[in-house]
Amino acid sequence: MSEFYYSITPDAKQVTAKETLWSFHGVNRYPGPSGTVILHKRRGDRRHFVQPNVADALSLCSPFQTLERHTQTITDALPELRAHKAHTEQTLRTLAEAGLFESSEACWRRLTATPAIPRHDSDCRVFILTCDRPEALQRLLSGLSRQTLPAAVESVWVIDDSREGVNAEHNAQIIASLSSDLSCAIHHVDAGKRNQLIEGLKTALPQHSQSIDWLLAHASWGDYPTYGIARNFSLLLSVGKRALVLDDDIIPQGITPPLAATPLRFGAANQREAGFYASREALAQHTLRMDESPLTAMLHSLGESLGNIIPQHLSGHTNLVGFDGSLFSEHDGGSRALVSQCGSWGDSGTGRASWTIHLDNASIKRLLETSADIEAVLGSRSGWLGYRGPVLSHYSTLSQLTGLDHRALLPPYLPAGRGEDILFGIMLQRLHPESVVLNQGWAIHHDPMEDRSERGMLTPLSVTLTTSLLGNWLGREPNDQSGLPVERRLIGVAEQLRRLKDMTPTALTSLIHQELVSQRSVLLSRCFEQLGRCDRLEDAPGFGAWKQFLEASRDQLVSEIQSTDETLFNSSGSNDLASDLARLQEQGGAFAEALTAWPEICDVATTLS
């Protein structure tokens, strides 16, 4: 490492404890004079000049480790420094003393200081989302009737999104027959009740009538699947409270993961692990049910601050060893868990099997060792997907049982299409960047009654124009949003959507192509990464099918990246690009108006529910 380093921050704190754990994170780098790099640590406003190779090496130091361990990591990755270990460690020590690293003691104080008063005893409403599946609803309600619901649960609300009148009538009969067996009131929010709420909102807010219909009315969406509409009703009926949102095809049983438990950690939403079984019978044999009700377990820390959550799981700063400091550099003791999720036992809940590409090496190994016919394994819905210990992350993704703390302003869901959960998670992080998602270290039993074997097909990976492109774009927050109140941040998201609406067709087409290439390049890199490891699993029964899937995905993505005559709206049935783009921009504008109106809609909903 170069000797060109010195602090330009006065009174930098001196640190000499060799065994302290350190993490390099929350530091911006800028071009400096004479080819140097300026490092600026935002927390504490520390500045430093270093040579570029020093800045590059520091990127390896985000996990909390001793300086000795960081030195070993750097010299393992950069062989040219192995003869200079002592000098490398001294350089790291000097930077730590200058305040460019954060110590584990300081981080522990930041994350556990001034915890808020526990909020776990506040009111909660349970919402069951159902659509034309009376048998599933009856199974779920029967299961809940045999449990003692948490004391915080004041009521159960069935959001009935059924399109067939006979199913809605059947649901009403089921609810009436089981209402006396539940320990709290149950409400059937059928089409009539939904329309009543819509009309009440439009009467109180006539200036937002179009946005109310766009968010809540089926008539605005025709034949499109409207999963988000039911979720929006659950949000409006839970303003000022906590909510537990249940898919109708779960069995209310918490399942312990099939792997050894791990302690609390910070991670990413897509770092879930998986286990697989050859059949439903094998899955049943390995089912380890929790004694505690999953609803009770989900409510334990929902809405709590990190200052309350972390000390319940970790005993002190040394437990932060190995934690990636960059994952929680913006959090403190007051950061709250506004969303709580759990894993899936049985059906993963995904629309296709492409999620397997993001699994860790051990999970993929378990898949390939289960059977030579890995598509049959995935289609049998006999697996586990989730975490084996509590994990705090930035973004929420997909959970068949979700906890929401609507005492803070939450964004609405995209009413129609798929990907509404991921887009909600991205907008939530935009509104509350200091918040966390608590991913539970257990799974809910997810057992759809319909045949879903086709969802196990390993179709070659492809990236097309979907909601995920919008999520990626909204996830890149403009620099001027920091420090704004939540209502103003919501307007910032709406303003981004309005910019989409106001773009010329040429500019919008260029932006879509840019996003498509970006996503495809990420997936292509993942394919090459998996292919590079693939041969290590050649003795596994499923090796051949897995390698074929990776190679086909690689070829498909390369073809899509190289294509210059791509049709953006392949599935729309239209050959008129101009009208398709206009329709897309129209929906973007409607979404922007709905976001702007959302706080007022939520306020009025509290008087109508």
Coordinates of C-alpha atoms in Angstrom, one line a residue:
M1 CA 0.0 0.0 0.0
S2 CA 1.2 3.5 -0.7
E3 CA 2.5 5.8 2.1
F4 CA 0.5 8.7 0.6
Y5 CA -2.2 9.2 3.2
Y6 CA -3.0 11.8 5.7
S7 CA -6.1 13.2 7.4
I8 CA -7.7 16.5 6.6
T9 CA -10.2 16.2 9.5
P10 CA -9.1 17.9 12.7
D11 CA -9.1 16.2 16.0
A12 CA -9.6 12.7 14.6
K13 CA -10.2 10.2 17.4
Q14 CA -7.2 8.0 18.3
V15 CA -8.0 4.3 18.5
T16 CA -5.3 1.8 19.6
A17 CA -7.2 -1.3 20.8
K18 CA -5.8 -4.0 18.4
E19 CA -8.6 -6.5 18.9
T20 CA -11.4 -4.1 18.2
L21 CA -13.6 -5.0 15.3
W22 CA -13.7 -2.6 12.4
S23 CA -15.8 -2.0 9.3
F24 CA -15.1 0.3 6.4
H25 CA -18.5 1.6 5.2
G26 CA -20.5 4.7 4.6
V27 CA -17.6 6.3 2.7
N28 CA -17.8 8.2 -0.6
R29 CA -14.8 8.4 -2.9
Y30 CA -13.9 11.4 -5.1
P31 CA -11.1 12.1 -7.5
G32 CA -8.2 13.9 -5.7
P33 CA -5.1 15.8 -6.8
S34 CA -2.2 14.1 -8.5
G35 CA -4.2 10.9 -9.2
T36 CA -5.2 10.4 -5.5
V37 CA -8.6 9.6 -4.1
I38 CA -10.5 11.6 -1.5
L39 CA -12.4 9.5 1.0
H40 CA -15.3 11.2 2.8
K41 CA -17.0 9.3 5.7
R42 CA -20.4 10.9 6.0
R43 CA -20.9 9.9 9.6
G44 CA -18.6 12.1 11.6
D45 CA -17.5 14.1 8.5
R46 CA -14.0 12.5 8.2
R47 CA -11.9 13.2 5.1
H48 CA -8.8 11.5 3.8
F49 CA -6.4 11.4 0.8
V50 CA -5.3 7.9 -0.3
Q51 CA -3.8 6.3 -3.4
P52 CA -6.3 4.5 -5.7
N53 CA -5.0 1.1 -4.8
V54 CA -5.6 1.8 -1.1
A55 CA -9.2 2.9 -1.8
D56 CA -9.7 -0.3 -3.9
A57 CA -8.4 -2.5 -1.1
L58 CA -10.6 -0.8 1.5
S59 CA -13.7 -2.1 -0.4
L60 CA -12.8 -5.5 1.0
C61 CA -13.1 -4.3 4.5
S62 CA -16.9 -3.8 5.0
P63 CA -17.4 -6.8 7.3
F64 CA -16.6 -6.2 11.0
Q65 CA -13.2 -7.9 11.6
T66 CA -10.0 -7.2 13.5
L67 CA -7.5 -5.1 11.5
E68 CA -5.3 -8.2 11.4
R69 CA -8.1 -10.2 9.8
H70 CA -8.7 -7.3 7.3
T71 CA -5.0 -7.4 6.4
Q72 CA -5.2 -11.1 5.7
T73 CA -8.3 -10.6 3.5
I74 CA -6.5 -7.9 1.5
T75 CA -3.3 -9.8 1.0
D76 CA -5.2 -12.9 0.0
A77 CA -7.0 -11.0 -2.7
L78 CA -4.0 -8.9 -3.7
P79 CA -0.9 -11.1 -3.9
E80 CA 1.4 -8.2 -4.6
L81 CA 0.9 -7.1 -1.0
R82 CA 1.7 -10.3 0.7
A83 CA 5.3 -9.2 1.3
H84 CA 4.0 -6.0 2.9
K85 CA 1.6 -7.3 5.5
A86 CA 3.0 -5.2 8.3
H87 CA 2.8 -2.0 6.3
T88 CA -0.7 -2.9 5.1
E89 CA -1.9 -3.4 8.7
Q90 CA -0.3 -0.1 9.8
T91 CA -2.1 1.7 6.9
L92 CA -5.4 0.2 8.1
R93 CA -4.7 1.2 11.7
T94 CA -3.9 4.8 10.6
L95 CA -7.1 5.0 8.7
A96 CA -9.1 3.6 11.7
E97 CA -7.5 6.2 14.0
A98 CA -8.5 8.9 11.5
G99 CA -12.1 7.8 11.8
L100 CA -12.5 6.2 8.3
F101 CA -13.5 2.9 9.9
E102 CA -16.4 2.4 12.4
S103 CA -15.6 0.3 15.5
S104 CA -18.0 -2.4 16.6
E105 CA -18.3 -0.6 20.0
A106 CA -19.4 2.6 18.2
C107 CA -21.8 0.6 15.9
W108 CA -23.3 -1.2 18.9
R109 CA -24.0 2.1 20.6
R110 CA -25.5 3.5 17.5
L111 CA -27.9 0.6 16.9
T112 CA -28.9 0.1 20.6
A113 CA -29.0 3.7 22.0
T114 CA -32.2 5.3 23.1
P115 CA -34.6 2.5 22.3
A116 CA -38.1 3.6 21.8
I117 CA -40.9 2.5 24.2
P118 CA -42.0 -1.0 23.2
R119 CA -44.9 -0.8 20.9
H120 CA -45.8 -4.5 20.5
D121 CA -49.0 -4.3 22.5
S122 CA -50.8 -2.0 20.0
D123 CA -53.9 -3.0 18.1
C124 CA -53.6 -5.3 15.2
R125 CA -56.0 -6.4 12.5
V126 CA -55.7 -9.7 10.6
F127 CA -56.5 -9.6 6.9
I128 CA -57.1 -12.7 4.7
L129 CA -56.9 -12.1 1.0
T130 CA -59.1 -14.5 -1.0
C131 CA -60.1 -14.9 -4.6
D132 CA -62.4 -17.6 -5.8
R133 CA -61.0 -20.3 -3.4
P134 CA -63.7 -21.1 -0.9
E135 CA -62.1 -24.4 0.1
A136 CA -58.8 -22.7 0.9
L137 CA -60.6 -20.0 3.0
Q138 CA -62.5 -22.6 4.9
R139 CA -59.3 -24.5 5.7
L140 CA -57.5 -21.4 6.9
L141 CA -60.4 -20.1 9.0
S142 CA -60.9 -23.5 10.6
G143 CA -57.2 -23.5 11.5
L144 CA -57.4 -20.1 13.0
S145 CA -60.5 -21.1 15.0
R146 CA -58.5 -23.8 16.7
Q147 CA -55.9 -21.3 17.9
T148 CA -55.8 -18.6 20.5
L149 CA -55.2 -15.5 18.5
P150 CA -52.8 -12.9 19.9
A151 CA -54.3 -10.5 22.5
A152 CA -53.4 -7.6 20.2
V153 CA -55.6 -8.9 17.4
E154 CA -58.9 -7.0 17.6
S155 CA -60.6 -8.4 14.4
V156 CA -60.2 -10.5 11.3
W157 CA -61.1 -9.1 7.9
V158 CA -61.7 -11.3 4.8
I159 CA -60.9 -9.2 1.7
D160 CA -63.0 -11.1 -0.8
D161 CA -61.7 -10.4 -4.3
S162 CA -63.7 -13.2 -5.9
R163 CA -64.9 -12.6 -9.5
E164 CA -67.5 -15.4 -9.4
G165 CA -70.6 -14.5 -7.4
V166 CA -71.2 -18.1 -6.3
N167 CA -67.8 -18.2 -4.6
A168 CA -68.4 -14.9 -2.8
E169 CA -71.7 -16.4 -1.5
H170 CA -69.9 -19.6 -0.4
N171 CA -67.3 -17.5 1.4
A172 CA -70.1 -15.6 3.2
Q173 CA -71.5 -18.9 4.4
I174 CA -68.1 -20.1 5.6
I175 CA -67.5 -16.9 7.5
A176 CA -70.9 -17.1 9.2
S177 CA -70.5 -20.7 10.2
L178 CA -67.1 -20.1 11.8
S179 CA -67.5 -16.6 13.2
S180 CA -68.6 -17.9 16.7
D181 CA -65.5 -20.1 16.9
L182 CA -63.0 -17.2 16.5
S183 CA -62.0 -15.3 19.6
C184 CA -62.6 -11.9 17.9
A185 CA -65.0 -10.3 15.4
I186 CA -64.7 -11.3 11.7
H187 CA -65.8 -9.0 8.8
H188 CA -66.5 -10.1 5.2
V189 CA -65.4 -7.3 2.9
D190 CA -67.2 -8.5 -0.2
A191 CA -67.9 -6.5 -3.4
G192 CA -70.7 -4.5 -1.8
K193 CA -68.5 -3.5 1.2
R194 CA -65.6 -2.6 -1.1
N195 CA -67.9 -0.4 -3.3
Q196 CA -69.3 1.2 -0.2
L197 CA -65.8 2.2 1.0
I198 CA -64.9 3.4 -2.5
E199 CA -68.0 5.6 -2.7
G200 CA -67.4 7.0 0.8
L201 CA -63.9 7.9 -0.2
K202 CA -65.0 9.5 -3.5
T203 CA -67.7 11.5 -1.6
A204 CA -65.2 12.9 0.9
L205 CA -62.5 13.4 -1.8
P206 CA -64.2 14.2 -5.1
Q207 CA -60.9 15.7 -6.4
H208 CA -59.3 12.3 -6.1
S209 CA -62.1 10.2 -7.6
Q210 CA -60.0 8.9 -10.5
S211 CA -57.1 7.9 -8.2
I212 CA -59.5 6.1 -5.8
D213 CA -61.0 4.1 -8.7
W214 CA -57.5 3.4 -10.1
L215 CA -56.3 2.0 -6.7
L216 CA -59.4 0.1 -5.7
A217 CA -61.9 -0.6 -8.5
H218 CA -61.8 -3.6 -10.7
A219 CA -63.5 -1.7 -13.5
S220 CA -60.3 0.3 -14.0
W221 CA -58.3 -2.9 -14.9
G222 CA -60.6 -5.1 -16.9
D223 CA -59.3 -8.7 -17.1
Y224 CA -55.9 -8.0 -15.5
P225 CA -55.1 -9.8 -12.3
T226 CA -55.7 -7.4 -9.4
Y227 CA -53.7 -8.8 -6.5
G228 CA -52.7 -5.3 -5.4
I229 CA -56.3 -4.1 -5.1
A230 CA -57.0 -6.5 -2.2
R231 CA -53.8 -5.4 -0.5
N232 CA -54.7 -1.8 -0.8
F233 CA -58.0 -2.5 0.9
S234 CA -56.1 -4.1 3.8
L235 CA -53.9 -1.0 4.0
L236 CA -56.9 1.4 4.1
L237 CA -58.6 -0.8 6.8
S238 CA -55.5 -0.8 9.0
V239 CA -54.4 2.9 9.0
G240 CA -53.0 3.7 12.5
K241 CA -52.7 0.0 13.4
R242 CA -50.5 -3.0 12.7
A243 CA -51.7 -5.6 10.2
L244 CA -51.1 -9.2 9.5
V245 CA -51.9 -10.1 5.9
L246 CA -52.5 -13.7 5.1
D247 CA -52.8 -15.4 1.7
D248 CA -55.9 -17.7 1.8
D249 CA -53.9 -20.9 0.8
I250 CA -51.7 -21.1 3.8
I251 CA -52.1 -23.4 6.8
P252 CA -51.6 -21.4 10.0
Q253 CA -48.7 -23.4 11.2
G254 CA -45.2 -22.1 11.8
I255 CA -42.5 -24.6 10.5
T256 CA -38.9 -24.7 11.8
P257 CA -36.4 -24.7 9.0
P258 CA -34.6 -28.0 8.2
L259 CA -31.1 -26.5 8.9
A260 CA -29.3 -25.4 12.0
A261 CA -30.6 -22.1 13.4
T262 CA -28.4 -19.0 13.0
P263 CA -28.4 -15.9 15.2
L264 CA -29.8 -12.5 14.2
R265 CA -27.9 -10.9 11.3
F266 CA -28.2 -8.2 8.6
G267 CA -28.6 -9.4 5.1
A268 CA -30.2 -8.9 1.7
A269 CA -33.7 -9.8 0.7
N270 CA -32.6 -12.2 -2.0
Q271 CA -30.2 -14.2 0.3
R272 CA -32.8 -16.8 1.3
E273 CA -31.7 -20.4 1.5
A274 CA -33.7 -23.4 0.3
G275 CA -34.1 -27.1 0.9
F276 CA -35.8 -29.7 -1.3
Y277 CA -37.5 -33.0 -1.0
A278 CA -38.4 -35.6 -3.6
S279 CA -42.1 -35.7 -2.8
R280 CA -44.9 -34.3 -0.7
E281 CA -44.7 -37.3 1.5
A282 CA -41.0 -36.7 2.2
L283 CA -41.8 -33.1 2.9
A284 CA -44.4 -34.1 5.5
Q285 CA -41.9 -36.4 7.2
H286 CA -39.5 -33.5 7.8
T287 CA -42.1 -31.0 9.0
L288 CA -41.2 -29.7 12.4
R289 CA -44.0 -27.5 13.7
M290 CA -43.5 -24.6 16.0
D291 CA -45.4 -24.6 19.3
E292 CA -46.1 -20.9 19.1
S293 CA -48.8 -19.5 16.8
P294 CA -47.3 -18.0 13.7
L295 CA -49.4 -14.9 14.2
T296 CA -48.0 -14.4 17.7
A297 CA -44.5 -15.0 16.4
M298 CA -45.0 -12.5 13.6
L299 CA -46.2 -9.8 16.0
H300 CA -43.3 -10.1 18.5
S301 CA -41.1 -7.3 17.0
L302 CA -43.3 -5.8 14.3
G303 CA -43.0 -2.0 14.7
E304 CA -40.3 -2.2 17.2
S305 CA -37.1 -0.2 17.0
L306 CA -33.6 -1.7 16.5
G307 CA -32.8 -0.5 20.0
N308 CA -35.3 -3.0 21.3
I309 CA -34.8 -5.8 18.7
I310 CA -31.1 -6.2 18.7
P311 CA -30.4 -6.7 22.4
Q312 CA -33.1 -9.4 22.4
H313 CA -30.9 -11.5 20.1
L314 CA -27.3 -10.4 20.5
S315 CA -25.4 -9.8 23.8
G316 CA -22.8 -7.2 22.7
H317 CA -20.6 -5.6 20.1
T318 CA -18.4 -8.7 19.6
N319 CA -21.5 -10.4 18.1
L320 CA -21.2 -8.1 15.1
V321 CA -18.1 -10.0 13.9
G322 CA -18.6 -10.8 10.2
F323 CA -21.6 -8.4 9.8
D324 CA -21.4 -6.2 6.7
G325 CA -21.4 -2.7 8.0
S326 CA -22.5 -1.3 4.7
L327 CA -25.9 -3.0 5.1
F328 CA -26.8 -0.9 8.1
S329 CA -24.7 2.2 7.9
E330 CA -27.8 4.5 7.8
H331 CA -29.6 2.9 10.7
D332 CA -29.7 3.7 14.4
G333 CA -31.5 2.6 17.6
G334 CA -34.7 4.3 16.5
S335 CA -34.9 2.5 13.1
R336 CA -38.2 0.5 13.1
A337 CA -39.2 -2.8 11.6
L338 CA -42.2 -1.7 9.5
V339 CA -42.5 -5.0 7.7
S340 CA -42.1 -8.6 9.0
Q341 CA -41.9 -11.6 6.7
C342 CA -41.4 -15.4 6.9
G343 CA -40.3 -18.2 4.7
S344 CA -42.4 -20.7 2.8
W345 CA -42.8 -24.4 3.6
G346 CA -44.2 -26.4 0.7
D347 CA -44.9 -24.0 -2.2
S348 CA -42.4 -21.2 -2.7
G349 CA -45.1 -18.9 -4.0
T350 CA -43.2 -17.8 -7.1
G351 CA -44.7 -17.8 -10.6
R352 CA -41.8 -19.8 -12.2
A353 CA -38.6 -21.6 -11.2
S354 CA -36.2 -18.9 -12.3
W355 CA -35.7 -17.9 -8.6
T356 CA -33.3 -20.8 -8.2
I357 CA -30.6 -18.9 -10.1
H358 CA -30.2 -16.6 -7.1
L359 CA -29.8 -19.3 -4.5
D360 CA -26.5 -19.9 -2.6
N361 CA -24.2 -22.7 -3.5
A362 CA -25.3 -25.0 -0.7
S363 CA -29.0 -24.6 -1.7
I364 CA -28.3 -25.4 -5.3
K365 CA -26.3 -28.5 -4.3
R366 CA -29.3 -29.7 -2.2
L367 CA -31.5 -29.2 -5.2
L368 CA -29.3 -31.2 -7.6
E369 CA -28.8 -34.0 -5.1
T370 CA -32.5 -34.5 -4.6
S371 CA -33.3 -36.0 -8.0
A372 CA -32.2 -36.1 -11.7
D373 CA -35.6 -34.6 -12.6
I374 CA -35.2 -31.3 -10.8
E375 CA -38.2 -29.8 -12.6
A376 CA -40.4 -32.4 -11.0
V377 CA -38.9 -31.6 -7.6
L378 CA -39.6 -27.9 -8.1
G379 CA -43.1 -28.6 -9.5
S380 CA -44.0 -30.9 -6.6
R381 CA -44.0 -27.9 -4.2
S382 CA -42.1 -29.9 -1.6
G383 CA -39.4 -27.5 -0.4
W384 CA -38.4 -24.8 2.0
L385 CA -37.4 -21.3 1.1
G386 CA -36.5 -18.7 3.7
Y387 CA -34.1 -17.9 6.5
R388 CA -33.0 -20.2 9.3
G389 CA -32.6 -17.3 11.7
P390 CA -33.9 -13.8 12.0
V391 CA -32.5 -11.5 9.3
L392 CA -32.8 -7.7 9.0
S393 CA -32.9 -6.4 5.5
H394 CA -33.7 -3.2 3.6
Y395 CA -36.4 -4.5 1.2
S396 CA -39.4 -6.7 1.5
T397 CA -40.0 -9.3 -1.2
L398 CA -42.6 -12.0 -1.0
S399 CA -44.3 -13.7 2.0
Q400 CA -47.6 -15.5 2.3
L401 CA -47.9 -14.1 5.8
T402 CA -46.7 -10.5 6.1
G403 CA -46.7 -8.1 9.0
L404 CA -47.2 -4.4 8.3
D405 CA -46.9 -1.5 10.7
H406 CA -49.3 1.1 9.3
R407 CA -48.8 3.5 12.2
A408 CA -46.2 4.9 9.8
L409 CA -47.3 6.0 6.3
L410 CA -47.0 3.1 4.0
P411 CA -47.2 3.3 0.1
P412 CA -50.1 1.7 -1.8
Y413 CA -49.6 -1.4 -3.9
L414 CA -49.7 -1.3 -7.7
P415 CA -53.3 -2.5 -8.2
A416 CA -52.8 -4.8 -11.2
G417 CA -50.3 -7.2 -12.6
R418 CA -47.6 -9.1 -10.8
G419 CA -44.5 -7.8 -8.9
E420 CA -46.7 -5.7 -6.7
D421 CA -44.9 -7.0 -3.5
I422 CA -41.4 -6.1 -4.8
L423 CA -42.5 -2.6 -6.0
F424 CA -44.2 -2.0 -2.6
G425 CA -40.9 -2.9 -0.8
I426 CA -38.9 -0.5 -3.0
M427 CA -41.3 2.4 -2.4
L428 CA -41.4 1.6 1.3
Q429 CA -37.6 2.0 1.4
R430 CA -37.9 5.3 -0.5
L431 CA -40.4 6.6 2.1
H432 CA -38.6 5.2 5.2
P433 CA -34.9 4.7 4.3
E434 CA -34.0 4.3 8.0
S435 CA -36.5 1.4 8.4
V436 CA -35.8 -2.3 8.3
V437 CA -37.6 -5.5 7.3
L438 CA -37.5 -8.3 9.9
N439 CA -37.3 -11.7 8.1
Q440 CA -38.4 -14.4 10.5
G441 CA -36.3 -17.5 11.0
W442 CA -39.2 -19.8 10.4
A443 CA -41.7 -20.6 7.6
I444 CA -45.4 -20.7 7.1
H445 CA -47.0 -23.8 5.6
H446 CA -48.0 -22.8 2.1
D447 CA -50.2 -25.4 0.4
P448 CA -52.2 -24.2 -2.6
M449 CA -55.0 -26.6 -3.6
E450 CA -54.7 -26.2 -7.3
D451 CA -52.1 -27.9 -9.5
R452 CA -49.0 -25.8 -9.9
S453 CA -46.6 -28.4 -11.3
E454 CA -46.0 -26.2 -14.3
R455 CA -44.3 -23.6 -12.1
G456 CA -41.3 -26.0 -11.7
M457 CA -40.3 -25.6 -15.4
L458 CA -36.8 -24.3 -15.8
T459 CA -37.5 -22.1 -18.7
P460 CA -34.4 -20.2 -19.9
L461 CA -34.0 -16.9 -18.2
S462 CA -35.4 -13.9 -20.1
V463 CA -35.9 -10.2 -19.2
T464 CA -38.9 -8.5 -20.7
L465 CA -40.9 -5.3 -19.9
T466 CA -42.4 -6.0 -16.5
T467 CA -43.0 -4.2 -13.2
S468 CA -39.5 -5.1 -12.1
L469 CA -38.1 -2.5 -14.6
L470 CA -40.2 0.2 -12.9
G471 CA -39.0 -1.0 -9.5
N472 CA -35.3 -0.8 -10.5
W473 CA -35.8 2.7 -11.7
L474 CA -37.7 3.9 -8.6
G475 CA -35.1 2.2 -6.5
R476 CA -32.4 4.6 -7.6
E477 CA -33.3 7.5 -5.3
P478 CA -32.4 11.0 -6.4
N479 CA -29.8 12.7 -4.3
D480 CA -32.1 15.5 -3.1
Q481 CA -34.5 13.2 -1.2
S482 CA -32.3 12.8 1.9
G483 CA -33.8 14.2 5.1
L484 CA -37.2 15.0 3.7
P485 CA -40.4 14.1 5.7
V486 CA -42.2 11.0 4.6
E487 CA -45.0 12.8 2.8
R488 CA -42.5 14.8 0.8
R489 CA -40.6 11.7 -0.1
L490 CA -43.8 10.1 -1.4
I491 CA -44.3 13.1 -3.6
G492 CA -40.7 12.6 -4.8
V493 CA -41.6 9.1 -6.0
A494 CA -44.7 10.5 -7.8
E495 CA -42.5 13.2 -9.5
Q496 CA -40.3 10.4 -10.9
L497 CA -43.3 8.7 -12.4
R498 CA -44.5 12.1 -13.8
R499 CA -41.1 12.4 -15.5
L500 CA -41.8 9.1 -17.2
K501 CA -45.2 10.4 -18.4
D502 CA -43.7 13.6 -19.8
M503 CA -40.8 11.9 -21.7
T504 CA -40.9 11.8 -25.5
P505 CA -41.5 8.3 -26.9
T506 CA -37.9 8.2 -28.2
A507 CA -36.5 9.0 -24.7
L508 CA -38.8 6.5 -23.0
T509 CA -37.9 3.8 -25.4
S510 CA -34.3 4.5 -24.8
L511 CA -34.8 4.3 -21.1
I512 CA -36.6 1.0 -21.3
H513 CA -33.8 -0.4 -23.4
Q514 CA -31.3 0.8 -20.9
E515 CA -33.1 -0.9 -18.0
L516 CA -33.5 -4.1 -20.0
V517 CA -29.8 -4.3 -20.9
S518 CA -29.0 -3.6 -17.2
Q519 CA -31.1 -6.4 -15.9
R520 CA -30.0 -8.8 -18.5
S521 CA -26.3 -8.1 -17.8
V522 CA -26.9 -8.8 -14.1
L523 CA -28.6 -12.1 -14.9
L524 CA -26.0 -13.0 -17.5
S525 CA -23.2 -12.5 -14.9
R526 CA -25.1 -14.7 -12.5
C527 CA -25.3 -17.4 -15.2
F528 CA -21.6 -17.3 -15.9
E529 CA -20.9 -17.4 -12.2
Q530 CA -23.1 -20.5 -11.7
L531 CA -21.6 -22.2 -14.8
G532 CA -18.1 -21.6 -13.3
R533 CA -19.1 -23.5 -10.3
C534 CA -21.2 -26.1 -12.0
D535 CA -18.6 -28.7 -12.7
R536 CA -18.1 -29.2 -8.9
L537 CA -21.5 -30.7 -8.8
E538 CA -21.1 -33.1 -11.8
D539 CA -21.7 -36.1 -9.6
A540 CA -25.1 -34.9 -8.4
P541 CA -28.1 -36.5 -10.1
G542 CA -29.5 -33.2 -11.3
F543 CA -26.3 -31.8 -12.7
G544 CA -27.1 -32.3 -16.4
A545 CA -30.5 -30.6 -16.2
W546 CA -29.1 -27.7 -14.2
K547 CA -26.2 -27.2 -16.6
Q548 CA -28.5 -27.3 -19.6
F549 CA -30.7 -24.6 -17.9
L550 CA -27.7 -22.4 -17.3
E551 CA -26.4 -22.7 -20.8
A552 CA -29.8 -22.1 -22.4
S553 CA -30.3 -19.1 -20.1
R554 CA -26.9 -17.8 -21.1
D555 CA -27.6 -18.1 -24.8
Q556 CA -31.1 -16.5 -24.4
L557 CA -29.7 -13.5 -22.5
V558 CA -26.9 -13.0 -24.9
S559 CA -29.4 -13.1 -27.8
E560 CA -31.6 -10.5 -26.0
I561 CA -28.7 -8.2 -25.3
Q562 CA -27.5 -8.4 -28.9
S563 CA -30.9 -7.9 -30.5
T564 CA -31.4 -4.5 -32.1
D565 CA -35.0 -5.0 -33.4
E566 CA -36.6 -6.0 -30.1
T567 CA -40.4 -5.5 -29.7
L568 CA -41.0 -3.9 -26.3
F569 CA -44.6 -5.1 -25.9
N570 CA -44.5 -8.7 -27.1
S571 CA -47.4 -9.8 -24.9
S572 CA -49.7 -6.9 -25.6
G573 CA -51.0 -8.2 -28.9
S574 CA -50.4 -4.8 -30.4
N575 CA -48.1 -3.9 -33.2
D576 CA -48.5 -0.2 -32.6
L577 CA -45.5 0.9 -30.5
A578 CA -46.7 4.5 -30.2
S579 CA -50.0 3.6 -28.7
D580 CA -48.4 1.0 -26.3
L581 CA -46.0 3.7 -25.1
A582 CA -48.8 6.2 -24.7
R583 CA -50.8 3.7 -22.6
L584 CA -47.7 3.0 -20.5
Q585 CA -47.2 6.7 -19.9
E586 CA -50.9 7.2 -19.1
Q587 CA -50.7 4.5 -16.4
G588 CA -47.5 6.1 -15.0
G589 CA -49.3 9.4 -14.7
A590 CA -52.2 7.8 -13.0
F591 CA -49.9 6.1 -10.6
A592 CA -48.2 9.4 -9.8
E593 CA -51.6 11.0 -9.1
A594 CA -52.6 8.1 -6.9
L595 CA -49.4 8.4 -4.8
T596 CA -50.0 12.1 -4.4
A597 CA -53.6 11.5 -3.2
W598 CA -52.7 8.5 -1.0
P599 CA -52.1 10.3 2.4
E600 CA -55.5 12.0 2.1
I601 CA -57.2 8.8 1.1
C602 CA -55.6 7.1 4.2
D603 CA -56.8 9.8 6.5
V604 CA -60.4 9.6 5.3
A605 CA -60.3 5.8 5.4
T606 CA -59.9 5.9 9.2
T607 CA -63.3 7.5 9.5
L608 CA -65.0 5.0 7.2
S609 CA -63.7 1.6 8.2

